[in-house]
Every structure is written in C-alpha cells, then in structure tokens.
Coordinates of C-alpha atoms in Angstrom, one line a residue:
X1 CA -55.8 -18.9 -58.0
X2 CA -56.2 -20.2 -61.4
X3 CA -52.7 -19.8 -62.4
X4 CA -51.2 -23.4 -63.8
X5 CA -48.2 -24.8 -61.9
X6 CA -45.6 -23.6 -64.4
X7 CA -47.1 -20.1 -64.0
X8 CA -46.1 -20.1 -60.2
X9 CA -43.1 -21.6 -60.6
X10 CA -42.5 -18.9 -63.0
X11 CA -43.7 -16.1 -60.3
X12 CA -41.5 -18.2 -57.5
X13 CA -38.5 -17.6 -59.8
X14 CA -38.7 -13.8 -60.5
X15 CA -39.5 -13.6 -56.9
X16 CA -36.6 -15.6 -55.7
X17 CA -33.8 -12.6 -58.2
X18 CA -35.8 -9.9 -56.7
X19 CA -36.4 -11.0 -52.8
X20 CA -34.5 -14.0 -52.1
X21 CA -35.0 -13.6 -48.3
X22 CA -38.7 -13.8 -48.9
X23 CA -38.7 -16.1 -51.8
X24 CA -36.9 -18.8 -49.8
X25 CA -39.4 -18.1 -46.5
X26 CA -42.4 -18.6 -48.9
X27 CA -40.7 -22.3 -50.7
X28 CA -40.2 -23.1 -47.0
X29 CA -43.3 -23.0 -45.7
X30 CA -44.6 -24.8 -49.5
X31 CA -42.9 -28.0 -48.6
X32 CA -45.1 -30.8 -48.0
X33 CA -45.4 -31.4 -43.8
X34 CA -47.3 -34.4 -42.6
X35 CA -49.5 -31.6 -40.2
X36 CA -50.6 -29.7 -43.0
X37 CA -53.9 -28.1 -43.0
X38 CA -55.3 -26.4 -46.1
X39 CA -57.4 -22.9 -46.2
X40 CA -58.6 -22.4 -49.7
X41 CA -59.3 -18.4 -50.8
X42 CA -62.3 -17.1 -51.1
X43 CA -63.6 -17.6 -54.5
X44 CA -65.2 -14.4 -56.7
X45 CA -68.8 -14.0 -57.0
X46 CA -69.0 -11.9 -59.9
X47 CA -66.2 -12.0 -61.8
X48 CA -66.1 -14.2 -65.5
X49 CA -62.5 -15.9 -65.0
X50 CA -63.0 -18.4 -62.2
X51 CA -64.1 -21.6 -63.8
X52 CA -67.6 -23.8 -63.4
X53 CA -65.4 -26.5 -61.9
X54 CA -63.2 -26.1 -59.0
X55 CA -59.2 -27.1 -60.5
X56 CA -58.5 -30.5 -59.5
X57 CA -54.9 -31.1 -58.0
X58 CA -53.5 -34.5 -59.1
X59 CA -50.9 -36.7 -57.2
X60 CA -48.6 -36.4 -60.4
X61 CA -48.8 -32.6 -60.1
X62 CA -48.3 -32.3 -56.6
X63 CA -45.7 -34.5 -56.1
X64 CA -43.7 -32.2 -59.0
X65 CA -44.5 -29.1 -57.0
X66 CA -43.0 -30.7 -53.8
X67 CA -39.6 -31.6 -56.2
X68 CA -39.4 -28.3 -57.9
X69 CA -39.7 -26.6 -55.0
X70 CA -36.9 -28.7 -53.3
X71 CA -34.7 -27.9 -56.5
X72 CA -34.7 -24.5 -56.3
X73 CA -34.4 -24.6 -52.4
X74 CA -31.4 -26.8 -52.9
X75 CA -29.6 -24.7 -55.4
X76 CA -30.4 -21.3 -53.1
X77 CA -29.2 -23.0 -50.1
X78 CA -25.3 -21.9 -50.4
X79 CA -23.2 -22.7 -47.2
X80 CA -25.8 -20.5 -45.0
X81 CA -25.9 -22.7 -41.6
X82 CA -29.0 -20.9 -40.9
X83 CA -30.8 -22.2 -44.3
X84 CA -29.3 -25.3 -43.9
X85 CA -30.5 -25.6 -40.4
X86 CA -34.5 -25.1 -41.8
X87 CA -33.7 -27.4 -44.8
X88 CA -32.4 -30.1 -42.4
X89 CA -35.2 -30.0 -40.8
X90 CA -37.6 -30.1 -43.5
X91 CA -35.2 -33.2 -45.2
X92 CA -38.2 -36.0 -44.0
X93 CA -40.9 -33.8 -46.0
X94 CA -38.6 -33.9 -49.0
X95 CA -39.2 -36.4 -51.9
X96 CA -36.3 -39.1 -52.1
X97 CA -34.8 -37.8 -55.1
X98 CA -34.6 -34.0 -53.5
X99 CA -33.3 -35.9 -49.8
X100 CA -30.6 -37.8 -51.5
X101 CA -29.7 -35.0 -53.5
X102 CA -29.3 -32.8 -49.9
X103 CA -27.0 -35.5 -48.4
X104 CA -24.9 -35.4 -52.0
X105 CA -24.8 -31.6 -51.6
X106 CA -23.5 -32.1 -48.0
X107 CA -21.7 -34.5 -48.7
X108 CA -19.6 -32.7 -51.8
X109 CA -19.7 -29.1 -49.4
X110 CA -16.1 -28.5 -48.0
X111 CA -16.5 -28.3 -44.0
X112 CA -12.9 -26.5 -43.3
X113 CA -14.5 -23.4 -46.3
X114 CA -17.4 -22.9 -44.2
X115 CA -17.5 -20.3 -41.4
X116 CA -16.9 -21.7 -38.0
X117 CA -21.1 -20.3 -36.5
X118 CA -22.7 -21.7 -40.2
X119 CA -20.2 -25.1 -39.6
X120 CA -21.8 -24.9 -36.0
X121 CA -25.4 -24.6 -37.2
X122 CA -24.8 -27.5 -40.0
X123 CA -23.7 -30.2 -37.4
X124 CA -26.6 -29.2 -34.9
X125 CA -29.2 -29.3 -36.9
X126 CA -27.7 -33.1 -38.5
X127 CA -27.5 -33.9 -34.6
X128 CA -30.8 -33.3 -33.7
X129 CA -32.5 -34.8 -37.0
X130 CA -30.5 -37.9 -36.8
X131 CA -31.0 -38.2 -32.8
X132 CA -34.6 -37.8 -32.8
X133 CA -35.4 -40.4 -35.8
X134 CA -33.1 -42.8 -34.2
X135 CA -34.5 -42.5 -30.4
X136 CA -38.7 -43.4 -32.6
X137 CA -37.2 -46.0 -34.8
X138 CA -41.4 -47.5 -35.0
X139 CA -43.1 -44.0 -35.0
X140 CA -44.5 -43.6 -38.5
X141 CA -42.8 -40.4 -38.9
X142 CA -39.6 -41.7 -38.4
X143 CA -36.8 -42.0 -41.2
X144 CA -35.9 -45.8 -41.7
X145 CA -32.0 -46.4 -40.9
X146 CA -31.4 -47.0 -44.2
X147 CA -31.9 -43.7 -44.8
X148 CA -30.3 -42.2 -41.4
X149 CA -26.8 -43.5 -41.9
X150 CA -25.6 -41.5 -44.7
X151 CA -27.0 -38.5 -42.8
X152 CA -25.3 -39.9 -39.8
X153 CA -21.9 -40.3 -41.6
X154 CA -22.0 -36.7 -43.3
X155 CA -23.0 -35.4 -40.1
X156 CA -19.2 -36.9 -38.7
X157 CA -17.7 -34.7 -41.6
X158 CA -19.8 -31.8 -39.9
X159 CA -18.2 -32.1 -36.2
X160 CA -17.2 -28.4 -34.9
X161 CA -13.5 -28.3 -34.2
X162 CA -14.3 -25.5 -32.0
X163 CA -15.0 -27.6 -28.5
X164 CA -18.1 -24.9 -26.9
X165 CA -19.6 -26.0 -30.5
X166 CA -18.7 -29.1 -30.4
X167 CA -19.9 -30.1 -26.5
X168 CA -21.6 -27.2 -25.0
X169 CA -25.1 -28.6 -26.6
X170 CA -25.0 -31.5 -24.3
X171 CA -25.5 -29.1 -21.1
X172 CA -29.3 -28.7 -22.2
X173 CA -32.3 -29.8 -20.9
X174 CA -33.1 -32.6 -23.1
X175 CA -29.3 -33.3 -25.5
X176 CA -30.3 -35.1 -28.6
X177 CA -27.8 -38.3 -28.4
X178 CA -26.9 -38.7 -32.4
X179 CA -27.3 -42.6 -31.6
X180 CA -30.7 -42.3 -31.1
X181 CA -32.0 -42.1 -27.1
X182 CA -33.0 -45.7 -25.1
X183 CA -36.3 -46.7 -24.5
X184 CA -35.3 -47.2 -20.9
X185 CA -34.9 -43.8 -19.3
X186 CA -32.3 -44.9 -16.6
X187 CA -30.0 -46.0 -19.4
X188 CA -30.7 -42.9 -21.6
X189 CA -29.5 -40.9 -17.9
X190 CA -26.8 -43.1 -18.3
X191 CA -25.7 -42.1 -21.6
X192 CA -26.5 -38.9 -21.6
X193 CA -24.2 -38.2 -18.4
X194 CA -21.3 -40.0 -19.6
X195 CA -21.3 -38.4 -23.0
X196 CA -21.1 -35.2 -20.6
X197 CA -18.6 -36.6 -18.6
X198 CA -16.7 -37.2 -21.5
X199 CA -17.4 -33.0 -22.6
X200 CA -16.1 -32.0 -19.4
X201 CA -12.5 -33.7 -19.2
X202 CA -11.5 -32.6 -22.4
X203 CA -12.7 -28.8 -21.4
X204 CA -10.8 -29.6 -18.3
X205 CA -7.3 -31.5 -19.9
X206 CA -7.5 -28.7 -22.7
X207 CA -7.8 -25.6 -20.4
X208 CA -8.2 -26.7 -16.7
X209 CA -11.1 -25.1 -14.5
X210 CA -10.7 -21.9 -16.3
X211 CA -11.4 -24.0 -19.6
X212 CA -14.6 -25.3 -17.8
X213 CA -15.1 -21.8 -16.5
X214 CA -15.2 -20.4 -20.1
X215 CA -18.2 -22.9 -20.9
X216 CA -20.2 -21.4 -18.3
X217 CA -21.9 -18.4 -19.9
X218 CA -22.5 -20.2 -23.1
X219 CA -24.6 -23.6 -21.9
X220 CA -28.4 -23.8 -21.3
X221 CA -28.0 -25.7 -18.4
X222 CA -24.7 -24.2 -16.3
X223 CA -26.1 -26.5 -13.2
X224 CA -26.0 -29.6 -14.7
X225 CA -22.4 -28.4 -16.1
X226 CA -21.4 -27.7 -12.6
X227 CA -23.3 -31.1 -11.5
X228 CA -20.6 -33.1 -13.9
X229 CA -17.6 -31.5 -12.7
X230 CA -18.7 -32.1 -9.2
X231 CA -19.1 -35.7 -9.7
X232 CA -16.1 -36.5 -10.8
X233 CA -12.3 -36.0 -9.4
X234 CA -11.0 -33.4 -11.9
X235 CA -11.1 -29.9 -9.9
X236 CA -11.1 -32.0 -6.8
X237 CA -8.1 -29.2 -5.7
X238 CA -10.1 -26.4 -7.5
X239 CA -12.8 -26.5 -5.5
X240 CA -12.3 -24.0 -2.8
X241 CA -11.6 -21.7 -5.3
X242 CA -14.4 -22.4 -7.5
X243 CA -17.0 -22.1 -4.7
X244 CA -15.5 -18.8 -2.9
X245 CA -15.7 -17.4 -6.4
X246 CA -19.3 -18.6 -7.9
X247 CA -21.0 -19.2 -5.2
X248 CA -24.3 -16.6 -5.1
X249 CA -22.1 -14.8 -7.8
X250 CA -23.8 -11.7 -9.4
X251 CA -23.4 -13.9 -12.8
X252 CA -26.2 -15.7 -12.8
X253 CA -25.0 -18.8 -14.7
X254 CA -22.0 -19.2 -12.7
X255 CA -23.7 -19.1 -9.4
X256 CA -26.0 -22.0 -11.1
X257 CA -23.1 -23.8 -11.8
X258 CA -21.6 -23.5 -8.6
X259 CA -24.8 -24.5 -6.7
X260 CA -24.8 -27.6 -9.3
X261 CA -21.3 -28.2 -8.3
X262 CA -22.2 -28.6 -5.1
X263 CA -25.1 -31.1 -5.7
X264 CA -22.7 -33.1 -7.7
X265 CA -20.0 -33.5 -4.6
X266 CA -22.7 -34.0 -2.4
X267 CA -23.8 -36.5 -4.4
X268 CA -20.4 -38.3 -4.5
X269 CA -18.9 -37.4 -1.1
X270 CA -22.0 -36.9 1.1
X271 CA -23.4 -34.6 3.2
X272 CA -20.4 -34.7 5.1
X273 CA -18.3 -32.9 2.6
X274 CA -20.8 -29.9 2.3
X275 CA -20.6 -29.8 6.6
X276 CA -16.8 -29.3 5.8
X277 CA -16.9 -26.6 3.8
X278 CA -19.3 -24.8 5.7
X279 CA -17.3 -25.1 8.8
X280 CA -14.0 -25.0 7.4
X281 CA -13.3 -22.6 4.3
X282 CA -17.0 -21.2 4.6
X283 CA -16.3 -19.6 7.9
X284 CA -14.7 -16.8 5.7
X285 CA -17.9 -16.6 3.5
X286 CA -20.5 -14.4 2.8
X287 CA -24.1 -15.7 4.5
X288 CA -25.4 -15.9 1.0
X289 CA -22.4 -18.1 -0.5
X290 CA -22.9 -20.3 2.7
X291 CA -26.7 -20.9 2.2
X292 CA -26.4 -21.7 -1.3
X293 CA -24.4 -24.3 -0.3
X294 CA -26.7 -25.4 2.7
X295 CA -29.9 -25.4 0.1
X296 CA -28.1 -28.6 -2.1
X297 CA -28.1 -30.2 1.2
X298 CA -31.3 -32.0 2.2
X299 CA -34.3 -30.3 3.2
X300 CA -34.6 -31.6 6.6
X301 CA -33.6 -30.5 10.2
X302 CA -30.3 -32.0 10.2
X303 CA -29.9 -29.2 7.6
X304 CA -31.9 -26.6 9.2
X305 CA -30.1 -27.1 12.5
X306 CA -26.7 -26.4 10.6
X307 CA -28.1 -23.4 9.5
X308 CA -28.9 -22.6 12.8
X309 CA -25.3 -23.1 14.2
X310 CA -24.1 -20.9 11.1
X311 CA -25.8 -17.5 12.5
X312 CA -28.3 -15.5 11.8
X313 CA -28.1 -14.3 9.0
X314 CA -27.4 -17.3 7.1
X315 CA -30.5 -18.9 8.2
X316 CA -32.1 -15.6 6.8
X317 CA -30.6 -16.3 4.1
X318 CA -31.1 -20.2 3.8
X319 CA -34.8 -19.7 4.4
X320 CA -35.4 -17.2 1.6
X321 CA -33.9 -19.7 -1.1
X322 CA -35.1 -23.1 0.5
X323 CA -37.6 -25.3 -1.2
X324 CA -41.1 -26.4 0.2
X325 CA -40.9 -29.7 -1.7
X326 CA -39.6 -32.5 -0.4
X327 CA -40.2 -32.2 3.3
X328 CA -41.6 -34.9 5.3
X329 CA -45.1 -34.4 6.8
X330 CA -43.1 -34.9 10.3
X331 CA -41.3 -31.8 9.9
X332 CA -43.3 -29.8 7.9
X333 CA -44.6 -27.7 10.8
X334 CA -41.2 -26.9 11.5
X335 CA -40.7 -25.8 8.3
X336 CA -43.9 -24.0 7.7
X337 CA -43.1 -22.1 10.7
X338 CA -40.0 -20.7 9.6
X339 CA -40.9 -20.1 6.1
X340 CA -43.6 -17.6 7.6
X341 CA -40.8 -16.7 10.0
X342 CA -38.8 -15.5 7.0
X343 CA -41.7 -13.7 4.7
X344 CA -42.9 -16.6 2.3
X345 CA -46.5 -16.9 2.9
X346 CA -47.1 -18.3 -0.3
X347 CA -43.9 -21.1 -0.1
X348 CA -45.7 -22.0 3.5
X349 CA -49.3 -22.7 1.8
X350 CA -47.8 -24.8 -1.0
X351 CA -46.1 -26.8 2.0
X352 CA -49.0 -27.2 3.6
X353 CA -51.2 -27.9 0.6
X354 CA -48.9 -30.9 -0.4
X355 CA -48.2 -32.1 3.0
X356 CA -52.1 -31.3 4.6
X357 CA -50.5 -30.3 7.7
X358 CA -53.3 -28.3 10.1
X359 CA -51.5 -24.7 11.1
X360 CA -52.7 -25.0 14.6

C-alpha cells in the first residue's frame, strides 16, 4: 500500500467502531514479534500511482506504529480475561512505555469487579508469562527481573479465590511455577509436587475426598491428581471407597485418577499394599477394577502370577491393559506369549522389537 501511517491508523480506527472483534484480531497480529517474517504485495504493473521508489520504513516510524497500536489495544482491552490473556502474552513485544502502561492498567483494574472465568483467565495468563521468563532468565528473549517483578506482584492481586481456578492448573503436564522452574530437573519435580501437595490438602481440609473428587473432571492431568493424594496420608481411610468407586469407572478422568491413586500408594506403601487390596476388599470387585489395580504394579511375574491366582478373567483383563515396556529381556517371552495369548499382536512385536527376543 501507499497509504502514509496516519492514513492506517485512520482506517484501524473506523474499523475498530464498526468491527471491534476484527479490528482488535488485525492490531493483534500487527504487534511487533521477534519471529516475524514479512510478505510484501504484489506491486501493479500498469497502474500510474505506485511510485519509482519502493517507500522506505524508518526505525522512528516503526517504532510509533508498534506504540500506537499498543494504545488503542490498551484502551479496547476492558476487563475481557480473554483479551487480556492475548495482550499478556504479547506484553514482551510491547514497547516499554505501552508494557508499563499494561501493568498500571492492571495494576489500577479492581480484581473483586471482574467476573470470576475473566479473573481466572487474567491470573493464568500473568502465571504463565512470569513463570516462563523466570525458569530462561539468560535466554535473549527473556524479560529481565527488573521488569518481571511488578508483573509478578500484580499478578498476587490476580489470585482466583475460587480454589479449581486457583490450583487445578497445577495438575497439567508441564505447570508453569510463577517462581520461575530450576535448572535441575529433579528439584523442579520437587517443587512442582509439593506445590501440588500443597493444592491437594486444602481441596481435601476444605471439602474432604468429595472436595478432591469435585477437581477431578476439571484437571488435565486427573492421574497425577490421584498420584498426589495417594502419596500422602489424607484419604488414607477413604481409600476403599475411592477405589471401589473409580476404579475402571465409565468416567474416564476418574478412573485415571484412581489408577494414579494407586501408583501413588504403591509408591509410598509398596507392592504389598496393592496385594492387600486385591486379596482383601478386591475379592468383591469387578475383574476390570481388579486389573487396573494389578497394571500400577510392576510389569513382571511376581505381578503376572498374582493375576493368575486372581482368575480368569482378570488376567483377561490384566493382559488387555498391560504395557510391553519395561519388561526384562528374561521374561519377555513370557510376556510375549501371553500378549498373543490375549489378542495383541502388535503390543507383542513392539516387545520383541525393544527387547530382540527370537519367537522360537
């Protein structure tokens, strides 16, 4: 285009009173990102207007193009938690003036006026910006700390009061820590499980397992939920109860959380404890419930002769859900055999493949 940069400002306005929605896509996607490729448009070959020269884009003009457009995406923002989620995200593209200016507007917005889901979407999106700057602290992308901590203390005023807002994001598969993630991945483990430790006993002290219960359906992760409350003591009395009821459960979340349940107690209380069950309140189980326990045992023939002793049709049903990973080359023909046993061709060739065990 040969329009000047106060003509498309101009156009950007009328568009943003007729078509907001599509004005603030379209200022979105202007903001300066640190990927950004350019495609020019075709230029006309017989038209008069175009001029000789090709229009030259200065760093003075674009740097104003960048901070108008992050004015009039600040002042169209409102207390939407889904804008504010993209202009979180965008806040490292933003030019100082226009970043500062978004913290101030945070900062002055009244958290208790907001609606609970756009309160939500605020905090998360602060969460993950702050988090992921803090665990690259040398990467050149990354926002210096200077410039972190007054995100990091609005983001406090931010905090869901609702708790599944408020701790349900740490049940994912990779939580964004707001203090930034260690270098070391056994401490990061660490700090990630006690902050979820931490989730689950106030679910638990607030509404006991049925509190826990409630957070099921709304995590990413409902195993590693489960695998919390199994390590630890709370629902230590509960547990009967929770694995009659979840255990292969038509809900597919809660019978994730259940089998990570299990893998949390057996990780605690040893194999010894899932043996208990199986022989003590499992006897009155389904053969489903009782090989979803048996497959968070380890895949070995201690395991597989359990099975055995538990009947038919639990071994059926054990080896339709076990793994062909982890098996040791000594007993993989064992395994091999029954996995054919049981209709999984495919699970026996990928045992075979990783073990090179010769099927004669």
């Amino acid at each position: 285009t040969a329009a000047t940069l106060e003509q498309r400002l101009t156009v950007l306005d009328s568009l943003r009173e007729w078509e907001p929605e599509v004005a603030w896509t379209l200022m979105m996607q202007l903001l300066p990102r640190s990927d950004d490729v350019g495609h020019p448009t075709a230029k006309p070959r017989w038209r008069e207007w175009r001029a000789d020269e090709p229009a030259q884009v200065t760093h003075a003009e674009f740097d104003k193009g960048a901070r108008e457009i992050a004015a009039r995406l600040l002042e169209d923002v409102g207390e939407s938690g889904t804008r504010w989620e993209e202009l979180i995200a965008a806040l490292p593209n933003l030019p100082l003036a226009q970043y500062q200016a978004a913290v101030d507007r945070l900062r002055s917005l009244d958290p208790e006026g907001v609606r609970p889901e756009d309160r939500s979407r605020i905090w998360d999106a602060l969460r993950k910006l702050v988090g992921r700057h803090r665990s690259f602290p040398d990467a050149d992308w990354a926002l210096r700390e200077e410039h972190l901590k007054p995100l990091a203390e609005v983001m406090k005023r931010w905090e869901p009061v609702e708790p599944v807002a408020r701790y349900g994001w740490l049940f994912s598969h990779s939580p964004d820590l707001p203090d930034g993630l260690e270098a070391d991945w056994a401490a990061r483990d660490q700090a990630v499980a006690r902050a979820r430790l931490e989730a689950v006993r106030a679910f638990y002290e607030k509404g006991g397992l049925a509190g826990v219960l409630a957070l099921v359906g709304t995590v990413e992760v409902p195993g590693e939920l489960g695998v919390t409350l199994g390590r630890s003591e709370l629902a230590a009395t509960e547990e009967d109860e929770l694995l009659s009821r979840c255990l292969a459960a038509g809900d597919t979340a809660r019978a994730q959380f259940a089998r990570g349940f299990a893998v949390g107690r057996i990780s605690s209380q040893g194999r010894e404890w899932a043996k208990a069950k199986l022989t003590g309140v499992g006897q009155g189980w389904a053969p489903a419930q009782r090989a979803e326990l048996l497959v968070c045992l380890p895949t070995d023939p201690e395991t597989w002769d359990l099975a055995v002793n538990l009947g038919l049709e639990t071994e059926r049903c054990y080896w339709r859900l076990a793994s062909p990973y982890g098996i040791s080359q000594t007993h993989a023909e064992r395994a091999v055999r029954n996995l054919l046993k049981h209709a999984r061709p495919f699970a026996a060739i990928n045992l075979l493949a990783h073990r090179g065990v010769r099927p004669y």
